[in-house]
Tab-separated table of C-alpha atoms in Angstrom:
chain	number	residue	atom	x	y	z
A	1111	UNK	CA	-36.948	56.071	-94.488
A	1112	UNK	CA	-39.861	54.319	-93.012
A	1113	UNK	CA	-37.896	51.040	-92.809
A	1114	UNK	CA	-34.920	52.494	-90.882
A	1115	UNK	CA	-36.636	52.712	-87.454
A	1116	UNK	CA	-37.793	49.132	-87.799
A	1117	UNK	CA	-34.254	47.952	-88.546
A	1118	UNK	CA	-32.806	49.918	-85.681
A	1119	UNK	CA	-35.406	48.454	-83.348
A	1120	UNK	CA	-34.510	44.901	-84.415
A	1121	UNK	CA	-30.761	45.580	-83.863
A	1122	UNK	CA	-31.448	47.000	-80.413
A	1123	UNK	CA	-33.530	43.997	-79.407
A	1124	UNK	CA	-30.794	41.618	-80.602
A	1125	UNK	CA	-28.182	43.467	-78.552
A	1126	UNK	CA	-30.459	43.320	-75.513
A	1127	UNK	CA	-30.869	39.550	-75.874
A	1128	UNK	CA	-27.080	39.084	-76.233
A	1129	UNK	CA	-26.459	41.085	-73.052
A	1130	UNK	CA	-28.966	39.036	-71.120
A	1131	UNK	CA	-27.399	35.752	-72.260
A	1132	UNK	CA	-23.898	37.060	-71.320
A	1133	UNK	CA	-25.108	37.999	-67.826
A	1134	UNK	CA	-26.680	34.551	-67.363
A	1135	UNK	CA	-23.442	32.784	-68.361
A	1136	UNK	CA	-21.374	34.993	-66.063
A	1137	UNK	CA	-23.730	34.274	-63.122
A	1138	UNK	CA	-23.452	30.513	-63.790
A	1139	UNK	CA	-19.617	30.693	-63.844
A	1140	UNK	CA	-19.546	32.636	-60.581
A	1141	UNK	CA	-21.763	30.041	-58.915
A	1142	UNK	CA	-19.481	27.168	-60.059
A	1143	UNK	CA	-16.370	28.973	-58.830
A	1144	UNK	CA	-17.862	29.636	-55.393
A	1145	UNK	CA	-18.789	25.943	-55.075
A	1146	UNK	CA	-15.176	24.668	-55.597
A	1147	UNK	CA	-13.456	27.596	-53.860
A	1148	UNK	CA	-11.835	29.071	-56.978
A	1149	UNK	CA	-13.772	32.251	-57.119
A	1150	UNK	CA	-14.070	33.619	-60.664
A	1151	UNK	CA	-11.219	31.517	-61.922
A	1152	UNK	CA	-12.856	30.855	-65.248
A	1153	UNK	CA	-12.745	34.518	-66.068
A	1154	UNK	CA	-9.126	35.033	-65.299
A	1155	UNK	CA	-10.005	37.917	-63.040
A	1156	UNK	CA	-8.797	38.502	-59.514
A	1157	UNK	CA	-9.950	35.028	-58.528
A	1158	UNK	CA	-8.585	33.345	-61.658
A	1159	UNK	CA	-5.518	31.148	-62.052
A	1160	UNK	CA	-2.528	32.675	-60.382
A	1161	UNK	CA	-4.691	35.332	-58.786
A	1162	UNK	CA	-6.638	33.773	-55.874
A	1163	UNK	CA	-9.295	35.817	-54.232
A	1164	UNK	CA	-8.395	37.350	-50.848
A	1165	UNK	CA	-8.838	34.835	-48.029
A	1166	UNK	CA	-9.075	31.853	-50.389
A	1167	UNK	CA	-6.538	29.081	-50.989
A	1168	UNK	CA	-6.344	27.871	-54.578
A	1169	UNK	CA	-6.679	24.125	-55.105
A	1170	UNK	CA	-3.518	22.169	-56.004
A	1171	UNK	CA	-3.005	21.497	-59.701
A	1172	UNK	CA	-3.861	18.131	-61.175
A	1173	UNK	CA	-0.200	17.125	-61.591
A	1174	UNK	CA	0.633	17.700	-57.831
A	1175	UNK	CA	1.381	14.434	-55.869
A	1176	UNK	CA	-1.040	13.385	-53.125
A	1177	UNK	CA	0.300	13.983	-49.573
A	1178	UNK	CA	-1.006	11.719	-46.797
A	1179	UNK	CA	-2.290	13.419	-43.657
A	1180	UNK	CA	-0.135	13.118	-40.507
A	1181	UNK	CA	-1.461	10.568	-37.980
A	1182	UNK	CA	-2.576	11.473	-34.485
A	1183	UNK	CA	0.442	11.502	-32.082
A	1184	UNK	CA	-1.437	9.262	-29.616
A	1185	UNK	CA	-2.072	6.723	-32.376
A	1186	UNK	CA	1.575	6.927	-33.505
A	1187	UNK	CA	2.885	5.748	-30.063
A	1188	UNK	CA	2.816	1.934	-29.696
A	1189	UNK	CA	0.337	0.476	-27.204
A	1190	UNK	CA	3.007	-1.180	-25.058
A	1191	UNK	CA	4.945	2.063	-24.720
A	1192	UNK	CA	1.809	3.945	-23.707
A	1193	UNK	CA	1.011	1.335	-21.055
A	1194	UNK	CA	4.613	1.441	-19.774
A	1195	UNK	CA	4.502	5.248	-19.600
A	1196	UNK	CA	1.190	5.230	-17.716
A	1197	UNK	CA	2.496	2.662	-15.232
A	1198	UNK	CA	5.864	4.440	-15.009
A	1199	UNK	CA	4.628	7.830	-13.888
A	1200	UNK	CA	2.264	6.230	-11.386
A	1201	UNK	CA	5.153	4.204	-9.948
A	1202	UNK	CA	7.232	7.376	-9.755
A	1203	UNK	CA	4.460	9.143	-7.830
A	1204	UNK	CA	4.146	6.149	-5.487
A	1205	UNK	CA	7.919	5.965	-4.981
A	1206	UNK	CA	8.054	9.689	-4.243
A	1207	UNK	CA	5.251	9.360	-1.728
A	1208	UNK	CA	6.990	6.465	0.001
A	1209	UNK	CA	10.285	8.374	0.038
A	1210	UNK	CA	8.658	11.406	1.656
A	1211	UNK	CA	6.909	9.108	4.152
A	1212	UNK	CA	10.195	7.414	5.038
A	1213	UNK	CA	11.870	10.777	5.513
A	1214	UNK	CA	9.117	11.895	7.852
A	1215	UNK	CA	9.290	8.618	9.791
A	1216	UNK	CA	13.087	8.851	10.100
A	1217	UNK	CA	12.733	12.402	11.406
A	1218	UNK	CA	10.280	11.370	14.137
A	1219	UNK	CA	11.630	7.838	14.481
A	1220	UNK	CA	11.507	7.870	18.280
A	1221	UNK	CA	7.819	8.843	18.373
A	1222	UNK	CA	6.850	6.301	15.705
A	1223	UNK	CA	8.678	3.427	17.398
A	1224	UNK	CA	7.203	4.395	20.782
A	1225	UNK	CA	3.680	4.399	19.357
A	1226	UNK	CA	4.151	1.088	17.529
A	1227	UNK	CA	5.579	-0.426	20.706
A	1228	UNK	CA	2.528	0.882	22.560
A	1229	UNK	CA	0.310	-0.831	19.980
A	1230	UNK	CA	2.111	-4.131	20.560
A	1231	UNK	CA	1.832	-3.836	24.344
A	1232	UNK	CA	-1.832	-2.820	24.009
A	1233	UNK	CA	-2.521	-5.858	21.838
A	1234	UNK	CA	-1.015	-7.992	24.606
A	1235	UNK	CA	-2.878	-6.334	27.501
A	1236	UNK	CA	-6.231	-5.467	25.926
A	1237	UNK	CA	-7.783	-8.953	26.425
A	1238	UNK	CA	-7.123	-8.582	30.162
A	1239	UNK	CA	-8.950	-5.246	30.193
A	1240	UNK	CA	-11.883	-6.859	28.360
A	1241	UNK	CA	-12.076	-9.675	30.920
A	1242	UNK	CA	-12.028	-7.206	33.816
A	1243	UNK	CA	-14.777	-5.164	32.135
A	1244	UNK	CA	-16.901	-8.285	31.742
A	1245	UNK	CA	-16.299	-9.015	35.434
A	1246	UNK	CA	-17.993	-5.713	36.275
A	1247	UNK	CA	-15.074	-3.319	36.854
A	1248	UNK	CA	-15.282	0.214	35.432
A	1249	UNK	CA	-13.238	0.991	32.362
A	1250	UNK	CA	-10.813	3.302	34.150
A	1251	UNK	CA	-10.152	0.866	37.003
A	1252	UNK	CA	-9.716	-2.088	34.621
A	1253	UNK	CA	-7.275	-0.082	32.503
A	1254	UNK	CA	-5.286	1.088	35.518
A	1255	UNK	CA	-4.988	-2.401	37.044
A	1256	UNK	CA	-3.941	-3.982	33.743
A	1257	UNK	CA	-1.403	-1.284	32.901
A	1258	UNK	CA	0.154	-1.251	36.368
A	1259	UNK	CA	0.379	-5.047	36.467
A	1260	UNK	CA	1.926	-5.213	33.004
A	1261	UNK	CA	4.470	-2.468	33.617
A	1262	UNK	CA	5.434	-3.948	36.980
A	1263	UNK	CA	6.029	-7.378	35.440
A	1264	UNK	CA	8.168	-5.920	32.643
A	1265	UNK	CA	10.125	-3.819	35.136
A	1266	UNK	CA	10.742	-6.846	37.372
A	1267	UNK	CA	11.999	-8.845	34.400
A	1268	UNK	CA	14.456	-6.085	33.477
A	1269	UNK	CA	15.642	-5.713	37.053
A	1270	UNK	CA	16.101	-9.491	37.345
A	1271	UNK	CA	18.263	-9.586	34.204
A	1272	UNK	CA	20.496	-6.742	35.424
A	1273	UNK	CA	20.751	-8.318	38.871
A	1274	UNK	CA	21.779	-11.696	37.463
A	1275	UNK	CA	24.389	-10.112	35.191
A	1276	UNK	CA	25.902	-8.134	38.058
A	1277	UNK	CA	25.874	-11.172	40.375
A	1278	UNK	CA	27.611	-13.422	37.866
A	1279	UNK	CA	29.956	-10.823	36.378
A	1280	UNK	CA	32.959	-11.896	38.478
A	1281	UNK	CA	32.359	-15.566	37.738
A	1282	UNK	CA	32.037	-14.873	34.026
A	1283	UNK	CA	35.193	-12.750	34.045
A	1284	UNK	CA	37.226	-15.515	35.683
A	1285	UNK	CA	35.735	-18.105	33.341
A	1286	UNK	CA	36.610	-15.903	30.362
A	1287	UNK	CA	40.210	-15.615	31.507
A	1288	UNK	CA	40.401	-19.363	31.974
A	1289	UNK	CA	38.888	-19.846	28.559
A	1290	UNK	CA	41.454	-17.512	26.989
A	1291	UNK	CA	44.283	-19.435	28.615
A	1292	UNK	CA	42.785	-22.717	27.442
A	1293	UNK	CA	42.446	-21.338	23.943
A	1294	UNK	CA	46.071	-20.243	24.047
A	1295	UNK	CA	47.233	-23.698	25.087
A	1296	UNK	CA	45.101	-25.245	22.342
A	1297	UNK	CA	46.620	-22.943	19.726
A	1298	UNK	CA	50.158	-23.837	20.857
A	1299	UNK	CA	49.463	-27.563	20.430
A	1300	UNK	CA	47.202	-27.249	17.390
A	1301	UNK	CA	48.142	-28.302	13.846
A	1302	UNK	CA	48.249	-24.634	12.852
A	1303	UNK	CA	51.793	-24.348	14.295
A	1304	UNK	CA	51.078	-21.136	16.215
A	1305	UNK	CA	53.998	-20.062	18.414
A	1306	UNK	CA	53.993	-18.264	21.748
A	1307	UNK	CA	55.672	-15.257	20.126
A	1308	UNK	CA	52.833	-14.890	17.598
A	1309	UNK	CA	50.234	-15.076	20.364
A	1310	UNK	CA	52.070	-12.362	22.337
A	1311	UNK	CA	52.220	-10.173	19.231
A	1312	UNK	CA	48.452	-10.575	18.709
A	1313	UNK	CA	47.774	-9.603	22.327
A	1314	UNK	CA	50.131	-6.602	22.015
A	1315	UNK	CA	48.392	-5.458	18.826
A	1316	UNK	CA	45.029	-5.679	20.544
A	1317	UNK	CA	46.217	-3.571	23.495
A	1318	UNK	CA	47.775	-1.009	21.124
A	1319	UNK	CA	44.559	-0.825	19.153
A	1320	UNK	CA	42.583	-0.175	22.297
A	1321	UNK	CA	45.090	2.489	23.392
A	1322	UNK	CA	45.139	4.334	20.068
A	1323	UNK	CA	41.347	4.285	19.690
A	1324	UNK	CA	40.565	5.734	23.089
A	1325	UNK	CA	38.773	8.732	21.579
A	1326	UNK	CA	36.585	6.493	19.437
A	1327	UNK	CA	35.769	4.316	22.429
A	1328	UNK	CA	34.904	7.409	24.481
A	1329	UNK	CA	32.648	8.775	21.711
A	1330	UNK	CA	30.999	5.368	21.446
A	1331	UNK	CA	30.342	5.475	25.182
A	1332	UNK	CA	28.826	8.948	24.903
A	1333	UNK	CA	26.710	7.725	22.011
A	1334	UNK	CA	25.615	4.841	24.197
A	1335	UNK	CA	24.519	7.341	26.853
A	1336	UNK	CA	22.513	9.223	24.207
A	1337	UNK	CA	20.901	5.996	23.092
A	1338	UNK	CA	20.010	5.202	26.686
A	1339	UNK	CA	18.368	8.613	27.143
A	1340	UNK	CA	16.397	8.126	23.925
A	1341	UNK	CA	15.402	4.651	25.072
A	1342	UNK	CA	14.055	5.969	28.359
A	1343	UNK	CA	12.184	8.763	26.567
A	1344	UNK	CA	10.657	6.297	24.118
A	1345	UNK	CA	9.681	4.002	26.955
A	1346	UNK	CA	7.827	6.820	28.737
A	1347	UNK	CA	6.038	7.749	25.497
A	1348	UNK	CA	5.091	4.116	24.982
A	1349	UNK	CA	3.702	3.872	28.515
A	1350	UNK	CA	1.491	6.947	28.126
A	1351	UNK	CA	0.349	5.811	24.682
A	1352	UNK	CA	-0.499	2.377	26.067
A	1353	UNK	CA	-2.624	3.897	28.821
A	1354	UNK	CA	-4.662	5.986	26.392
A	1355	UNK	CA	-5.027	3.137	23.889
A	1356	UNK	CA	-6.273	0.779	26.584
A	1357	UNK	CA	-8.705	3.323	27.986
A	1358	UNK	CA	-9.963	5.108	24.856
A	1359	UNK	CA	-8.964	2.923	21.917
A	1360	UNK	CA	-12.478	2.577	20.477
A	1361	UNK	CA	-13.110	6.315	20.305
A	1362	UNK	CA	-9.660	6.914	18.813
A	1363	UNK	CA	-10.524	4.412	16.069
A	1364	UNK	CA	-13.885	6.100	15.432
A	1365	UNK	CA	-12.143	9.460	15.128
A	1366	UNK	CA	-9.646	8.021	12.636
A	1367	UNK	CA	-12.510	6.624	10.557
A	1368	UNK	CA	-13.877	10.154	10.140
A	1369	UNK	CA	-10.665	11.101	8.325
A	1370	UNK	CA	-11.314	8.443	5.670
A	1371	UNK	CA	-13.409	9.428	2.595
A	1372	UNK	CA	-17.039	8.391	2.867
A	1373	UNK	CA	-16.900	6.020	-0.102
A	1374	UNK	CA	-13.971	4.044	1.361
A	1375	UNK	CA	-15.164	4.191	4.979
A	1376	UNK	CA	-17.153	0.894	5.032
A	1377	UNK	CA	-14.176	-1.108	3.736
A	1378	UNK	CA	-11.742	0.501	6.185
A	1379	UNK	CA	-14.208	0.029	9.046
A	1380	UNK	CA	-14.311	-3.696	8.283
A	1381	UNK	CA	-10.543	-4.021	7.794
A	1382	UNK	CA	-9.668	-2.350	11.118
A	1383	UNK	CA	-11.027	-5.029	13.499
A	1384	UNK	CA	-9.475	-7.786	11.383
A	1385	UNK	CA	-6.110	-6.039	11.451
A	1386	UNK	CA	-6.369	-5.703	15.223
A	1387	UNK	CA	-7.181	-9.406	15.609
A	1388	UNK	CA	-4.155	-10.252	13.459
A	1389	UNK	CA	-1.903	-8.038	15.586
A	1390	UNK	CA	-3.282	-9.506	18.817
A	1391	UNK	CA	-2.801	-13.061	17.549
A	1392	UNK	CA	0.759	-12.239	16.483
A	1393	UNK	CA	1.728	-10.717	19.835
A	1394	UNK	CA	0.124	-13.507	21.861
A	1395	UNK	CA	1.643	-16.244	19.708
A	1396	UNK	CA	5.078	-14.629	19.734
A	1397	UNK	CA	5.013	-14.247	23.519
A	1398	UNK	CA	4.026	-17.896	24.008
A	1399	UNK	CA	6.642	-19.165	21.532
A	1400	UNK	CA	9.356	-16.933	23.011
A	1401	UNK	CA	8.495	-18.085	26.516
A	1402	UNK	CA	8.736	-21.763	25.512
A	1403	UNK	CA	12.089	-21.147	23.773
A	1404	UNK	CA	13.479	-19.302	26.778
A	1405	UNK	CA	12.353	-21.987	29.241
A	1406	UNK	CA	13.729	-24.979	27.358
A	1407	UNK	CA	16.994	-23.374	26.253
A	1408	UNK	CA	17.458	-21.918	29.740
A	1409	UNK	CA	16.989	-25.387	31.254
A	1410	UNK	CA	19.561	-26.775	28.838
A	1411	UNK	CA	22.044	-24.059	29.804
A	1412	UNK	CA	21.344	-24.682	33.490
A	1413	UNK	CA	21.920	-28.447	33.315
A	1414	UNK	CA	25.083	-27.919	31.261
A	1415	UNK	CA	26.383	-25.623	34.025
A	1416	UNK	CA	26.748	-22.591	31.726
A	1417	UNK	CA	27.091	-19.300	33.649
A	1418	UNK	CA	24.396	-16.628	33.218
A	1419	UNK	CA	21.800	-19.242	32.276
A	1420	UNK	CA	18.877	-17.114	33.499
A	1421	UNK	CA	19.983	-13.833	31.848
A	1422	UNK	CA	20.680	-15.733	28.627
A	1423	UNK	CA	17.168	-17.230	28.788
A	1424	UNK	CA	15.730	-13.710	29.169
A	1425	UNK	CA	17.768	-12.524	26.194
A	1426	UNK	CA	16.448	-15.477	24.173
A	1427	UNK	CA	12.898	-14.457	25.144
A	1428	UNK	CA	13.448	-10.852	24.033
A	1429	UNK	CA	15.256	-11.703	20.786
A	1430	UNK	CA	12.434	-14.072	19.839
A	1431	UNK	CA	10.377	-10.992	18.893
A	1432	UNK	CA	12.712	-10.609	15.895
A	1433	UNK	CA	11.683	-13.601	13.728
A	1434	UNK	CA	14.433	-15.826	12.325
A	1435	UNK	CA	17.242	-13.325	12.940
A	1436	UNK	CA	16.620	-12.990	16.684
A	1437	UNK	CA	16.740	-16.763	17.236
A	1438	UNK	CA	20.082	-16.998	15.421
A	1439	UNK	CA	21.565	-14.091	17.380
A	1440	UNK	CA	20.438	-15.321	20.807
A	1441	UNK	CA	21.499	-18.909	20.051
A	1442	UNK	CA	24.927	-17.708	18.878
A	1443	UNK	CA	25.342	-15.676	22.075
A	1444	UNK	CA	24.561	-18.716	24.237
A	1445	UNK	CA	27.014	-20.870	22.247
A	1446	UNK	CA	29.795	-18.259	22.557
A	1447	UNK	CA	29.300	-17.940	26.305
A	1448	UNK	CA	29.401	-21.729	26.654
A	1449	UNK	CA	32.532	-21.934	24.474
A	1450	UNK	CA	34.402	-19.282	26.434
A	1451	UNK	CA	33.415	-20.523	29.877
A	1452	UNK	CA	33.042	-24.318	29.538
A	1453	UNK	CA	34.922	-25.368	26.426
A	1454	UNK	CA	34.132	-26.770	22.959
A	1455	UNK	CA	32.176	-29.848	24.128
A	1456	UNK	CA	29.717	-27.818	26.222
A	1457	UNK	CA	29.378	-25.300	23.379
A	1458	UNK	CA	28.530	-28.150	20.983
A	1459	UNK	CA	25.887	-29.475	23.368
A	1460	UNK	CA	24.396	-25.972	23.722
A	1461	UNK	CA	24.300	-25.690	19.933
A	1462	UNK	CA	22.404	-28.990	19.700
A	1463	UNK	CA	19.888	-27.841	22.320
A	1464	UNK	CA	19.360	-24.486	20.569
A	1465	UNK	CA	18.882	-26.094	17.149
A	1466	UNK	CA	16.488	-28.718	18.507
A	1467	UNK	CA	14.305	-26.119	20.267
A	1468	UNK	CA	14.285	-23.855	17.212
A	1469	UNK	CA	13.271	-26.722	14.928
A	1470	UNK	CA	10.390	-27.621	17.246
A	1471	UNK	CA	9.405	-23.950	17.317
A	1472	UNK	CA	9.451	-23.521	13.560
A	1473	UNK	CA	7.645	-26.738	12.615
A	1474	UNK	CA	5.300	-27.308	15.556
A	1475	UNK	CA	4.802	-24.303	17.825
A	1476	UNK	CA	4.351	-21.463	15.334
A	1477	UNK	CA	1.931	-23.308	12.988
A	1478	UNK	CA	-0.079	-24.574	15.977
A	1479	UNK	CA	-0.142	-21.362	18.032
A	1480	UNK	CA	-0.236	-18.701	15.334
A	1481	UNK	CA	-2.179	-20.799	12.843
A	1482	UNK	CA	-3.724	-19.008	9.895
A	1483	UNK	CA	-4.103	-15.694	11.712
A	1484	UNK	CA	-0.542	-14.681	10.810
A	1485	UNK	CA	0.575	-16.304	7.569
A	1486	UNK	CA	3.646	-14.569	6.124
A	1487	UNK	CA	6.107	-16.210	3.746
A	1488	UNK	CA	9.640	-16.711	5.176
A	1489	UNK	CA	11.140	-14.646	2.341
A	1490	UNK	CA	8.838	-11.757	3.231
A	1491	UNK	CA	9.869	-12.160	6.885
A	1492	UNK	CA	13.591	-11.995	6.081
A	1493	UNK	CA	13.238	-9.034	3.723
A	1494	UNK	CA	10.987	-7.104	6.108
A	1495	UNK	CA	13.315	-7.701	9.063
A	1496	UNK	CA	16.326	-6.591	6.989
A	1497	UNK	CA	14.502	-3.466	5.741
A	1498	UNK	CA	13.241	-2.606	9.230
A	1499	UNK	CA	16.725	-3.028	10.683
A	1500	UNK	CA	18.237	-0.770	8.002
A	1501	UNK	CA	15.603	1.921	8.533
A	1502	UNK	CA	15.212	1.968	12.328
A	1503	UNK	CA	17.687	-0.495	13.829
A	1504	UNK	CA	16.525	-3.096	16.347
A	1505	UNK	CA	13.172	-1.349	16.853
A	1506	UNK	CA	12.483	-1.462	13.119
A	1507	UNK	CA	13.367	-5.157	12.987
A	1508	UNK	CA	10.939	-5.854	15.839
A	1509	UNK	CA	7.960	-4.034	14.299
A	1510	UNK	CA	8.625	-5.056	10.670
A	1511	UNK	CA	6.969	-8.485	10.738
A	1512	UNK	CA	3.752	-7.457	12.571
A	1513	UNK	CA	3.472	-4.529	10.170
A	1514	UNK	CA	3.751	-6.877	7.185
A	1515	UNK	CA	1.239	-9.291	8.747
A	1516	UNK	CA	-1.300	-6.514	9.390
A	1517	UNK	CA	-0.788	-5.098	5.884
A	1518	UNK	CA	-1.346	-8.536	4.389
A	1519	UNK	CA	-4.610	-8.920	6.319
A	1520	UNK	CA	-5.865	-5.449	5.370
A	1521	UNK	CA	-5.050	-5.830	1.670
A	1522	UNK	CA	-6.653	-9.279	1.525
A	1523	UNK	CA	-9.833	-8.052	3.199
A	1524	UNK	CA	-10.130	-4.959	1.000
A	1525	UNK	CA	-9.681	-7.080	-2.124
A	1526	UNK	CA	-12.376	-9.527	-0.984
A	1527	UNK	CA	-14.663	-6.635	0.030
A	1528	UNK	CA	-14.334	-4.961	-3.378
A	1529	UNK	CA	-15.071	-8.239	-5.176
A	1530	UNK	CA	-18.111	-8.897	-2.979
A	1531	UNK	CA	-19.377	-5.372	-3.563
A	1532	UNK	CA	-18.965	-5.800	-7.310
A	1533	UNK	CA	-20.831	-9.120	-7.233
A	1534	UNK	CA	-23.673	-7.579	-5.244
A	1535	UNK	CA	-23.914	-4.635	-7.615
A	1536	UNK	CA	-23.806	-6.816	-10.753
A	1537	UNK	CA	-27.420	-8.169	-10.556
A	1538	UNK	CA	-28.812	-4.703	-9.881
A	1539	UNK	CA	-26.843	-3.264	-12.779
A	1540	UNK	CA	-27.984	-6.124	-14.978
A	1541	UNK	CA	-31.613	-5.440	-14.070
A	1542	UNK	CA	-31.191	-1.745	-14.764
A	1543	UNK	CA	-29.507	-2.514	-18.092
A	1544	UNK	CA	-32.292	-4.887	-19.078
A	1545	UNK	CA	-34.911	-2.308	-18.106
A	1546	UNK	CA	-33.153	0.370	-20.149
A	1547	UNK	CA	-32.847	-1.981	-23.130
A	1548	UNK	CA	-36.541	-2.879	-22.887
A	1549	UNK	CA	-37.484	0.798	-22.694
A	1550	UNK	CA	-35.319	1.621	-25.716
A	1551	UNK	CA	-36.808	-1.299	-27.675
A	1552	UNK	CA	-40.282	-0.141	-26.766
A	1553	UNK	CA	-39.423	3.384	-27.930
A	1554	UNK	CA	-38.096	2.030	-31.230
A	1555	UNK	CA	-41.053	-0.308	-31.907
A	1556	UNK	CA	-43.770	2.207	-30.985
A	1557	UNK	CA	-43.522	4.282	-34.219
A	1558	UNK	CA	-43.333	1.123	-36.348
A	1559	UNK	CA	-46.416	-0.349	-34.637
A	1560	UNK	CA	-48.213	2.909	-35.103
A	1561	UNK	CA	-47.306	2.927	-38.815
A	1562	UNK	CA	-48.340	-0.696	-39.331
A	1563	UNK	CA	-51.614	-0.408	-37.417
A	1564	UNK	CA	-54.714	-0.076	-39.673
A	1565	UNK	CA	-56.099	3.397	-39.926
A	1566	UNK	CA	-59.346	3.900	-38.005
A	1567	UNK	CA	-62.422	4.044	-40.253
A	1568	UNK	CA	-63.327	7.527	-41.189
A	1569	UNK	CA	-66.709	8.617	-39.862
A	1570	UNK	CA	-69.310	8.845	-42.547
A	1571	UNK	CA	-70.815	12.268	-42.903
A	1572	UNK	CA	-74.245	12.623	-41.606
A	1573	UNK	CA	-76.802	12.665	-44.432
A	1574	UNK	CA	-78.376	16.007	-45.092
A	1575	UNK	CA	-82.171	15.620	-44.983
A	1576	UNK	CA	-83.858	16.522	-48.159
A	1577	UNK	CA	-86.229	19.413	-47.776
A	1578	UNK	CA	-89.863	18.744	-47.876
A	1579	UNK	CA	-92.061	20.329	-50.317
A	1580	UNK	CA	-93.602	22.595	-47.771
A	1581	UNK	CA	-90.299	23.520	-46.110
A	1582	UNK	CA	-88.888	26.993	-46.494
A	1583	UNK	CA	-86.379	27.620	-49.218
A	1584	UNK	CA	-82.679	26.747	-48.687
A	1585	UNK	CA	-80.727	29.541	-47.241
A	1586	UNK	CA	-83.234	30.480	-44.676
A	1587	UNK	CA	-82.877	29.505	-40.985
A	1588	UNK	CA	-84.710	26.442	-39.795
A	1589	UNK	CA	-86.855	26.760	-36.700
A	1590	UNK	CA	-85.457	25.187	-33.573
């Protein structure tokens, strides 16, 4: 009986050791399962196979195929398509802006054309105001004298044209009738075999057409009256605008500069005077070229005894402000008048005179007078005149070319200004970059230099003096 408690004690200790080893193994399995996200999978419990722990996703089995991750949508779109899309939406925004701008301009077309016309007249008259100011006249008096003189000259020119047309209207009418009769006789004896009956039928059809379209002709006349009223209104607006631009143009420009963002203000401030010089050079050159054309073609018409030579010369002067197209239209009008009034030979001679003067203008006068101040390609001139005529009629065709010339000058200056600014900023940026690189290199090499530097010699401890024989024992305080 004495051995039974010892045996029971040994059995109990063995069971205790087995329980401890089982707890250690279970703790190790739980740690492995938490590391790979499987929970207590090795025990087949709630986190075991087929029973994932709540909130945990079991790993795929070994036999499952590998699935590649989906690429980023931005990386999946080709580079060219991304560039085209970026450029496309910007072009759409620009086109929408231009469309809205054109709609606004078409709504206030009269005001816009009046102001642009005032700018052209101001560019023509402003040098006179500057000369009068340098002569010592006050700004208001110089502006008033220049404006009154300019408006009086333009009014006299218009009155002279109307007076000449009214004076020669009877002569032109009789010449036109004679020309029609001569044309009729030529058609009867021409190789086209036109008979008198066919000519009478054509004349009858023309008279019937005029009789049946009386309402349309009346509405066209009323529309012409409306156009005349709008023309007079625009002319008054242009006169007032010209007065204020001549008197207070500098302060108006300074006020407009304040509307520009501060970062872009220096470039715009430099582009404005250059644009004004381009506009002034264009107006001056066009006036001189138009005056030369009108004088020489008018002399040709006068010596060829063509009626309305002076009014036709004035029309040639005015149409010269529409580049290329205006010269063709005015020359064709002079040739038609010569054909109807004087016959085919005189019309041919007028055509030769017009072509000769226009060739001299295009190859000698414009390059010499306008020079490099206004350099616009002929294709750009034709397209701008056509677009201006489609948008705003004759007024749009007149202002299209100076607008293109000014835009070309402004864009060229802003491009050169941005390049010059970038070149000026490049050395400073390079210096700053070099300074930053040197500072970073110094920061990187400082720890290495400190690690490679020899350690300072440690200070030797001061030797403790040995006590003398007669000194007090250690542990007692020494006298000071």
